[in-house]
Coordinates of C-alpha atoms in Angstrom, one line a residue:
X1178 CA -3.1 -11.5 6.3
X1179 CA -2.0 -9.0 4.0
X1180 CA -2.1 -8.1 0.4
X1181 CA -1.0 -4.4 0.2
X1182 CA -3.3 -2.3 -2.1
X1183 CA -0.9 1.4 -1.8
X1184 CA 1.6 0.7 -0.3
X1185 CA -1.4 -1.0 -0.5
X1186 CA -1.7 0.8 0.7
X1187 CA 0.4 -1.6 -0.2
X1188 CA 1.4 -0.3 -0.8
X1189 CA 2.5 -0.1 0.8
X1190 CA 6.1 -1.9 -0.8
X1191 CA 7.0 -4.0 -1.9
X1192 CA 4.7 -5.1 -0.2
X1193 CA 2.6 -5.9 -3.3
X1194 CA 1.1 -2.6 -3.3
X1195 CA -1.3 -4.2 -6.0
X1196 CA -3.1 -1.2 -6.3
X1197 CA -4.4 -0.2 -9.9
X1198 CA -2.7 -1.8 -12.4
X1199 CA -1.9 0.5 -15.9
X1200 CA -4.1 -0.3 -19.0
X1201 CA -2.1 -1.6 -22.3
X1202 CA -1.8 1.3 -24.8
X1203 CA -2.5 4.2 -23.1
X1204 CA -6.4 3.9 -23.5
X1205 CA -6.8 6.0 -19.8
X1206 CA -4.8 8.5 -21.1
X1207 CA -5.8 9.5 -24.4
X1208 CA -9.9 9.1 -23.1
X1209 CA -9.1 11.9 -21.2
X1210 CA -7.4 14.1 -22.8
X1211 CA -10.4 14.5 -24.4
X1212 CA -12.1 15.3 -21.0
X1213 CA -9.8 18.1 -19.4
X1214 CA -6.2 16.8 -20.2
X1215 CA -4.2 14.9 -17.6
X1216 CA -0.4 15.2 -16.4
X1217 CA 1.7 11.8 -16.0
X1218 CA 2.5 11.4 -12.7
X1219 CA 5.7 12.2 -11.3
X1220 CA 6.8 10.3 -8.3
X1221 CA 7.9 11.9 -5.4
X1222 CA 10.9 10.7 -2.9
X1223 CA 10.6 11.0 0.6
X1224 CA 12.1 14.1 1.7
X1225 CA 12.3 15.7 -1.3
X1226 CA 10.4 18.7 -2.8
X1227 CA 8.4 18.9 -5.8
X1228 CA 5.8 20.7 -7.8
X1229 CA 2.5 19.3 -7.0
X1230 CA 0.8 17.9 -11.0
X1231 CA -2.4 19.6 -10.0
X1232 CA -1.3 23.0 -10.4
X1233 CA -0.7 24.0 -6.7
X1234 CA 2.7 24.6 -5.4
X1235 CA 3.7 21.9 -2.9
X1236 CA 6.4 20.9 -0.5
X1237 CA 7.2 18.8 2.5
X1238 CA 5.9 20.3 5.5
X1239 CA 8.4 22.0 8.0
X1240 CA 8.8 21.7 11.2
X1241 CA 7.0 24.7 11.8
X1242 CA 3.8 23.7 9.4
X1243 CA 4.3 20.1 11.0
X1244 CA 3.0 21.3 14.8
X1245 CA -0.2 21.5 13.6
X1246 CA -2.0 18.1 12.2
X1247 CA -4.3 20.4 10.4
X1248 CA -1.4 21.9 8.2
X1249 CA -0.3 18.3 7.6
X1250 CA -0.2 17.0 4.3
X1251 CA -2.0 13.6 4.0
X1252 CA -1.2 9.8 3.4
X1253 CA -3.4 6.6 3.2
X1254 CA -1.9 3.0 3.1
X1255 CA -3.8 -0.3 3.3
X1256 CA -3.3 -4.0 3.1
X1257 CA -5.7 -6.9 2.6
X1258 CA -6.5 -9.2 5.5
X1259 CA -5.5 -12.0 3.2
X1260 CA -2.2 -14.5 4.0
X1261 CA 0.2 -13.7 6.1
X1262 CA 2.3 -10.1 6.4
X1263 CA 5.6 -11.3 5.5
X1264 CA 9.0 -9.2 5.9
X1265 CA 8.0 -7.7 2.5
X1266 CA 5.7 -5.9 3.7
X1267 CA 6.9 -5.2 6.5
X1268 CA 9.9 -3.6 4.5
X1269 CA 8.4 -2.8 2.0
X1270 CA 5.5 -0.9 3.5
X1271 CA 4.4 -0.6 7.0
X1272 CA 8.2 -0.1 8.6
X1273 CA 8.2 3.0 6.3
X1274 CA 4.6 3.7 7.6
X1275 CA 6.5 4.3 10.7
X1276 CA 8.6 7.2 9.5
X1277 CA 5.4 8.8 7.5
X1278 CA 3.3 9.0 11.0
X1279 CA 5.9 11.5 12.4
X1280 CA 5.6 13.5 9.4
X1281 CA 1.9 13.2 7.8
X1282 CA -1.3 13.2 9.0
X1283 CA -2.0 9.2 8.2
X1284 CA -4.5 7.1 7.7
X1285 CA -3.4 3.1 7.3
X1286 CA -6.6 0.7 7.0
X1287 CA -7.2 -2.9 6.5
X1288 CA -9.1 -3.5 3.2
X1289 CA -11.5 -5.7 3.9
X1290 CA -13.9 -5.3 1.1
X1291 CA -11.4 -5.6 -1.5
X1292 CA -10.4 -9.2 0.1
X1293 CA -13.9 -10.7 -1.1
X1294 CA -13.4 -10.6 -5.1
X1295 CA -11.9 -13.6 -5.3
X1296 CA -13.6 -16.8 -3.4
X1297 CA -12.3 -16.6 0.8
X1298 CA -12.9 -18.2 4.0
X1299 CA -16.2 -16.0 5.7
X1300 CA -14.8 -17.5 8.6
X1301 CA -11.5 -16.2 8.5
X1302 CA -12.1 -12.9 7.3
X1303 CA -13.0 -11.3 10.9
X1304 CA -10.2 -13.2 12.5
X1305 CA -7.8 -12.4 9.6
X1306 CA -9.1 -8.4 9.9
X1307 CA -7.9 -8.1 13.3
X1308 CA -4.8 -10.1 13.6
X1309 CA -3.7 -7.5 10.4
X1310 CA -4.8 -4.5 12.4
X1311 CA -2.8 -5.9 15.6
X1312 CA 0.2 -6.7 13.4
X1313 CA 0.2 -2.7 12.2
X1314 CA 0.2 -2.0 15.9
X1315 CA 2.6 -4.1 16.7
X1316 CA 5.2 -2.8 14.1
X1317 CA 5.0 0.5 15.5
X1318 CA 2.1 2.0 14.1
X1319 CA 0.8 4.7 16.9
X1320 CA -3.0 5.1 17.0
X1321 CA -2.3 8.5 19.0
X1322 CA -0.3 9.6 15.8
X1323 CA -2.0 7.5 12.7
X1324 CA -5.8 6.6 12.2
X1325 CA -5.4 3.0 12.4
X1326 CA -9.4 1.3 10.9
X1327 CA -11.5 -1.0 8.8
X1328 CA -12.4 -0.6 5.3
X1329 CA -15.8 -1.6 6.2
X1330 CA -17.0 0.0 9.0
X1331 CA -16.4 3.5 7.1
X1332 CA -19.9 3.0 4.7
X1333 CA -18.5 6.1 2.9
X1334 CA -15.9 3.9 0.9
X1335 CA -19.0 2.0 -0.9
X1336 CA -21.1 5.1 -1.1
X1337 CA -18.1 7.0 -3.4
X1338 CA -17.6 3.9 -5.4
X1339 CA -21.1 3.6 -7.0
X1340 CA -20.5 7.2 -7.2
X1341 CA -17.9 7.6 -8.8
X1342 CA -18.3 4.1 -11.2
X1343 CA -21.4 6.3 -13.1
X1344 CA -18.7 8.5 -14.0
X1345 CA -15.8 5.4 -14.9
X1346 CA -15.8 4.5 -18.7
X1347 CA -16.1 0.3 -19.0
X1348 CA -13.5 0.6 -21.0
X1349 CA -11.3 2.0 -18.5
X1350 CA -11.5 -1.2 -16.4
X1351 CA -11.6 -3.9 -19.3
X1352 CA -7.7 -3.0 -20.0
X1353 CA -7.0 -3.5 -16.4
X1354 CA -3.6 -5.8 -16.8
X1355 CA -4.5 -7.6 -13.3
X1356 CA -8.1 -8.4 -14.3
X1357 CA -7.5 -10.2 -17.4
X1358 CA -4.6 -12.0 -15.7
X1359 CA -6.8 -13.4 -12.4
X1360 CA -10.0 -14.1 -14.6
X1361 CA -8.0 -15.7 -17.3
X1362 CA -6.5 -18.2 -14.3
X1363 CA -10.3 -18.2 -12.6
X1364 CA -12.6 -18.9 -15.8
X1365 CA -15.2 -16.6 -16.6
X1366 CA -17.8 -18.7 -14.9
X1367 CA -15.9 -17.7 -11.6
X1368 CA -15.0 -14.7 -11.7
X1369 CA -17.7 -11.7 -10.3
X1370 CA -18.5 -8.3 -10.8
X1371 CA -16.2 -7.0 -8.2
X1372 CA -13.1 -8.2 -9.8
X1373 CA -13.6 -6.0 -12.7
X1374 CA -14.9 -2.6 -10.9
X1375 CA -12.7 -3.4 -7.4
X1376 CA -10.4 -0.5 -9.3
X1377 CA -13.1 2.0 -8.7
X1378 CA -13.2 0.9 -4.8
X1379 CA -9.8 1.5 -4.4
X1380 CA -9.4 5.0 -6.4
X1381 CA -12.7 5.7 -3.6
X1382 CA -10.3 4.5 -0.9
X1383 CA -7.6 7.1 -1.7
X1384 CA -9.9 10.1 -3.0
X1385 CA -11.9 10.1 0.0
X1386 CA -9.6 11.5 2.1
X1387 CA -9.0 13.9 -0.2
X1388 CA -4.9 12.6 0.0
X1389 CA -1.8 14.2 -1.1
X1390 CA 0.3 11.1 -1.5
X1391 CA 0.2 7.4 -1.1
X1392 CA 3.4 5.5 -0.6
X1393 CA 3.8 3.2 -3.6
X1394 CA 7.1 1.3 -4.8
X1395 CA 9.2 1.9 -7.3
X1396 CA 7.8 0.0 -9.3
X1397 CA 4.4 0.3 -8.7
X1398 CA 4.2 4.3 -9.1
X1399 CA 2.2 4.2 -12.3
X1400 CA -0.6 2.4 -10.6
X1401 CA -2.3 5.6 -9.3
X1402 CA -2.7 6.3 -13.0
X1403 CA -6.5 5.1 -12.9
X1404 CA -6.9 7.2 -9.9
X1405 CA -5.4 10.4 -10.6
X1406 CA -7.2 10.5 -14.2
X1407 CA -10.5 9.3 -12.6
X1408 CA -10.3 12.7 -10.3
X1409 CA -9.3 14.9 -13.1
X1410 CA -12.7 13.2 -15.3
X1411 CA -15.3 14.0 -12.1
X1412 CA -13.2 17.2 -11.6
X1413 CA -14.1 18.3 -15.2
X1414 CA -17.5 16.7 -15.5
X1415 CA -19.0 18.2 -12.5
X1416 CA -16.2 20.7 -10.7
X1417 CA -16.0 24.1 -10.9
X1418 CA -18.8 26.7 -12.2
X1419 CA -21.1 23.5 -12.4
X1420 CA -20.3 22.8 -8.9
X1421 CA -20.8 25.9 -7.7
X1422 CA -23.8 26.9 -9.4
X1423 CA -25.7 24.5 -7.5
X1424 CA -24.7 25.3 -4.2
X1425 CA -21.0 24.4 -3.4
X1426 CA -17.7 26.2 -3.3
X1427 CA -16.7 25.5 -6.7
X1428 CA -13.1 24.2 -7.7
X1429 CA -11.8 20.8 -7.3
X1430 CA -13.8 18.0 -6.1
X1431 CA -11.1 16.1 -5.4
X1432 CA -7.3 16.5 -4.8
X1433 CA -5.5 14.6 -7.3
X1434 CA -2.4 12.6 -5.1
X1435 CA 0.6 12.2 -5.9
X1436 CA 2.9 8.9 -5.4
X1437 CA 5.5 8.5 -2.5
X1438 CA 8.5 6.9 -3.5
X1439 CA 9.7 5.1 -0.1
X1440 CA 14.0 4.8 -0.1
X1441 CA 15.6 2.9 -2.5
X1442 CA 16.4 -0.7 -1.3
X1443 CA 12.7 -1.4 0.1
X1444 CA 12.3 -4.1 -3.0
X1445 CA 12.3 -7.1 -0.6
X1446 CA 12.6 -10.6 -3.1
X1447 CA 11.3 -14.3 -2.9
X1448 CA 13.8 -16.3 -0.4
X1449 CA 13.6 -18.8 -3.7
X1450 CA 13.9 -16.9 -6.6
X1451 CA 16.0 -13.4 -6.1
X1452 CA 14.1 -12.2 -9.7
X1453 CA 10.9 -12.3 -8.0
X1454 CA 9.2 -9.7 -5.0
X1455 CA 8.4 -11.7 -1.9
X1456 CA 4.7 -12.4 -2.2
X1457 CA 1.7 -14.0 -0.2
X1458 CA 0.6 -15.7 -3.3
X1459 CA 3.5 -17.9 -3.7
X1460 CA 2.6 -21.3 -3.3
X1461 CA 5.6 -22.0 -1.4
X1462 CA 6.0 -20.4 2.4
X1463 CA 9.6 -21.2 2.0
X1464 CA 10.1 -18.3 -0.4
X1465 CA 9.4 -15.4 2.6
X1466 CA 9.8 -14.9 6.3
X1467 CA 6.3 -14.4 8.0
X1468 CA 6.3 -11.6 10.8
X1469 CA 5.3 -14.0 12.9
X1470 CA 7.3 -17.2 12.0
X1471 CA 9.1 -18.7 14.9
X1472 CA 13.1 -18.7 15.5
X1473 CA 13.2 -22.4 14.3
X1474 CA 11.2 -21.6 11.2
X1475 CA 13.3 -18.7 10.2
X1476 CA 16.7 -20.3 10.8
X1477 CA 15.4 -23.1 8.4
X1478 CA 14.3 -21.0 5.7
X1479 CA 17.6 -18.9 5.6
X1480 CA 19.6 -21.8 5.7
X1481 CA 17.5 -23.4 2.6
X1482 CA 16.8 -20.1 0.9
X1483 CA 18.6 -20.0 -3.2
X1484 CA 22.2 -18.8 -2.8
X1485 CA 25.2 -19.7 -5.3
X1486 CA 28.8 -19.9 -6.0
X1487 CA 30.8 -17.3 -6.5
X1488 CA 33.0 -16.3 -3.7
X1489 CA 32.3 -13.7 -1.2
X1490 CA 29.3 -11.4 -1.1
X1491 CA 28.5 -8.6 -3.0
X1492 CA 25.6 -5.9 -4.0
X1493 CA 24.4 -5.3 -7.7
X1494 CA 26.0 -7.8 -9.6
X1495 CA 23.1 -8.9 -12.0
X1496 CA 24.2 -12.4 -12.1
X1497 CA 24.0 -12.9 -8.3
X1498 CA 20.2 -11.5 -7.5
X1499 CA 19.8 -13.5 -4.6
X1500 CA 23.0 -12.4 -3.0
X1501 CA 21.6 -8.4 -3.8
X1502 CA 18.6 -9.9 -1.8
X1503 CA 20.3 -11.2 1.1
X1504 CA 22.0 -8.6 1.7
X1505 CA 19.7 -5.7 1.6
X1506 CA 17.2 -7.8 3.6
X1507 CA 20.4 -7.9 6.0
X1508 CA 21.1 -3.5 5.9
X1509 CA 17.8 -2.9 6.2
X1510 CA 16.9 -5.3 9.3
X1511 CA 20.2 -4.1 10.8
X1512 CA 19.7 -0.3 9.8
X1513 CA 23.2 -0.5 8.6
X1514 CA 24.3 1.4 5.7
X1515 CA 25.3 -0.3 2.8
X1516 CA 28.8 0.7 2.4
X1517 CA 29.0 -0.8 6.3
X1518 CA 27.2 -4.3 5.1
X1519 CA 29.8 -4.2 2.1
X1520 CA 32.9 -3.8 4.9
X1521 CA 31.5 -6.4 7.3
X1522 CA 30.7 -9.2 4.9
X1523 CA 32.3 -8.8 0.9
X1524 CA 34.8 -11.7 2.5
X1525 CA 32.2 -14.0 4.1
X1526 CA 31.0 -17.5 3.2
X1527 CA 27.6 -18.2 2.9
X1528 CA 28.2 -20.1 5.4
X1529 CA 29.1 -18.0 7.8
X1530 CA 26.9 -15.2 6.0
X1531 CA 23.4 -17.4 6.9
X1532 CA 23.3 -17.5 10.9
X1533 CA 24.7 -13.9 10.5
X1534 CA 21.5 -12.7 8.8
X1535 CA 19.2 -15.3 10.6
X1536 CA 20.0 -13.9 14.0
X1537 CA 19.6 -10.3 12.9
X1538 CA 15.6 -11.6 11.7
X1539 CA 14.8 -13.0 14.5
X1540 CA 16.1 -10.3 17.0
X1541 CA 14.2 -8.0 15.3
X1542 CA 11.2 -9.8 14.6
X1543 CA 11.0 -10.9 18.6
X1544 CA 9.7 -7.3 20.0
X1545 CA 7.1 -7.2 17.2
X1546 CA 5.8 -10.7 17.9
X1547 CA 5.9 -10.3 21.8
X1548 CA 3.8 -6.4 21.5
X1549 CA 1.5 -8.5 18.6
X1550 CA 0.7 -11.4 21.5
X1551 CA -0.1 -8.6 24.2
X1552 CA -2.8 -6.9 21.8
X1553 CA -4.4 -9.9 20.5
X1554 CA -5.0 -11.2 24.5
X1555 CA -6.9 -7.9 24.7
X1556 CA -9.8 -7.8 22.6
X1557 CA -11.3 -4.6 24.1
X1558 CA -8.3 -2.3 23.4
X1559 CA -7.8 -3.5 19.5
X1560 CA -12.0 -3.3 19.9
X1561 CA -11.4 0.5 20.5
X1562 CA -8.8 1.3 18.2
X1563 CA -10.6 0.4 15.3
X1564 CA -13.5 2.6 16.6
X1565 CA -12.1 5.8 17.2
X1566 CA -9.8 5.6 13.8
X1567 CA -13.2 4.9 12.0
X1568 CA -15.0 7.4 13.7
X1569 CA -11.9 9.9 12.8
X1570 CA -11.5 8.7 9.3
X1571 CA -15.8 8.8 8.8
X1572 CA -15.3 12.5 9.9
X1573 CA -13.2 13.4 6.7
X1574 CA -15.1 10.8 4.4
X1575 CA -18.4 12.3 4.9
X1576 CA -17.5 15.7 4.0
X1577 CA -15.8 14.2 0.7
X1578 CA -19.1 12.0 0.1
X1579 CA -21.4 14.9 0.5
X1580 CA -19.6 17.3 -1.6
X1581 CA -19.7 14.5 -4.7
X1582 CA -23.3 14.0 -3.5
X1583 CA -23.7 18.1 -4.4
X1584 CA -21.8 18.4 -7.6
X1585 CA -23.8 15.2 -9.3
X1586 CA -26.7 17.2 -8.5
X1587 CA -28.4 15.0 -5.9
X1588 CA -31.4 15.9 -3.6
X1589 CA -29.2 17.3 -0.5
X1590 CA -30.2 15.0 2.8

């Protein structure tokens, strides 16, 4: 139920955040520095201060500038309805989401239109798209503090994409890494449109809202590249005097985000292979722990999960990923600090190590899966979520759409 897309959202994570991928070569880059000039990204850590890449002094908001949602700065997030949420997500992504909600104005959706370029069950989709909403819920996202919503039922998201594709060199997309690697595996005979442009769609998803960050991995900072140099081209191309000479306020048509780096340690791996992030795609479920796998099914999976044979445990030995992945998974289920994991279990067997960490998963797994039961037996209250954070999140989009709308120099409704 969940590919995240900032993290996809996600994002989101390592939660595979698979937002936009970075092109081979630099060809984004030096395209545009023919077309205004654009900054690298820097990434941002949460908590800490920075200079904002789009010439305008920003900071974390205080406690004073936080009392007001208004004065807020803004974060979107998103995973796919696709698979099943596993603890890397939940790491990786929407536990942080938690933290942001206090702090941000925030906006987490469920991406349902990017789930359809690649062939899916229509008759899981629906199903999929609201047991992923009730899972948000159910970790702890608060609908009274976070606009919790559909891709789809916000039209705005399409309308921005055709938009903004006019203004997207082909080029751009053909160097998309991800793109060559799912068509290569999916033929050309199988692989549509959407695959190719689904970049666009998500650089509509975060510039709608016109956002200051989205919460990306480590690892996955550079794939706001596409986005951040696609605001800067439509900035340049139809911003400013242009903007303003046919009716509009002028300036910046878009806010140009930056990435959130969540706290180190978030990198959640495969339960089979301590080199490789925990993922949906894997073929094998034994490589992650579902959010909603039972007791039985985690015990088994820890016990079976890829260890090996040097004595006791220990952190950040390169030779011993799996052990590094164990016991992270461990500090942060257990919100113990490292140092404190080091003291409790540098002497343990894996022996002893195993029901340790197993028990710890499914204690606090149990209060998500109970909350996610008592949503999903009520229809109507999910039903009404979804609405209002729609209705909250069209609010902002419109204004975005119609501005773009304005500046391209289209026939005002």
């Amino acid at each position: 139920m969940g590919r995240a897309i900032f993290s996809h959202f996600p994002i989101l994570s390592n939660t595979s955040l698979s937002f936009l991928c970075r092109p081979r070569g630099g060809g984004i880059g030096k395209c545009l520095s023919r077309a205004g000039g654009i900054h690298a990204p820097r990434s941002l850590r949460i908590g800490e201060s920075f200079r904002c890449l789009c010439s305008v002094a920003v900071s974390e908001p205080s406690t004073s500038e936080t009392s007001s949602s208004s004065a807020k700065k803004r974060i979107v997030s998103g995973v796919q309805p696709t698979g099943s949420l596993h603890l890397g997500n939940y790491l990786g992504a929407i536990k942080n989401w938690i933290d942001l909600q206090n702090t941000y104005e925030t906006l987490y959706f469920i991406v349902d239109l990017h789930a359809i370029t690649l062939p899916y069950e229509t008759q899981q989709l629906s199903k999929a798209t609201k047991d992923t909403a009730a899972l948000y819920l159910a970790c702890g996202v608060d609908p009274s503090k976070a606009s919790v919503f559909v891709q789809s039922h916000v039209r705005a998201h399409v309308e921005l994409m055709w938009l903004l594709s006019s203004a997207t060199p082909i080029g751009w997309l053909n160097r998309m890494i991800q793109f060559k690697e799912k068509s290569r595996k999916a033929g050309d005979e199988n692989v549509g449109v959407a695959l190719l442009t689904y970049p666009v769609l998500m650089a509509s998803d975060i510039l709608l809202y016109q956002s200051d960050f989205v919460p990306v991995g480590e690892d996955q900072k550079q794939h706001l590249e596409l986005t951040r140099e696609l605001a800067e081209r439509v900035n340049n191309l139809y911003g400013g005097r242009k903007w303003k000479k046919l009716g509009g306020r002028g300036g910046s048509i878009f806010k140009v985000p930056e990435p959130l780096i969540p706290p180190a340690g978030a990198r959640v791996m495969s339960l089979t292979d301590g080199l490789s992030k925990m993922s949906k795609s894997a073929p094998s479920d034994q490589s992650r722990i579902n959010l909603l796998d039972s007791k039985d099914v985690i015990a088994n999976k820890i016990k079976r999960c890829k260890t090996d044979s040097f004595p006791g445990l220990e952190f950040d030995n390169p030779e011993r990923p799996e052990c590094t992945n164990l016991l992270s998974i461990y500090q942060l289920i257990t919100g113990k600090s490292k140092q404190e994991v080091v003291e409790e279990c540098q002497d343990m067997s894996w022996g002893s190590f195993k029901p340790l960490l197993t028990d710890a998963l499914v204690n606090h797994l149990h209060p998500i899966q109970v909350r996610y039961a008592e949503i999903t037996s009520d229809t109507s209250y999910l039903d009404h979520i979804l609405a209002e954070g729609a209705s909250k999140a069209a609010s902002i989009a419109d204004v975005t759409v119609n501005n773009v709308y304005q500046a391209m120099g289209f026939l005002q409704r």
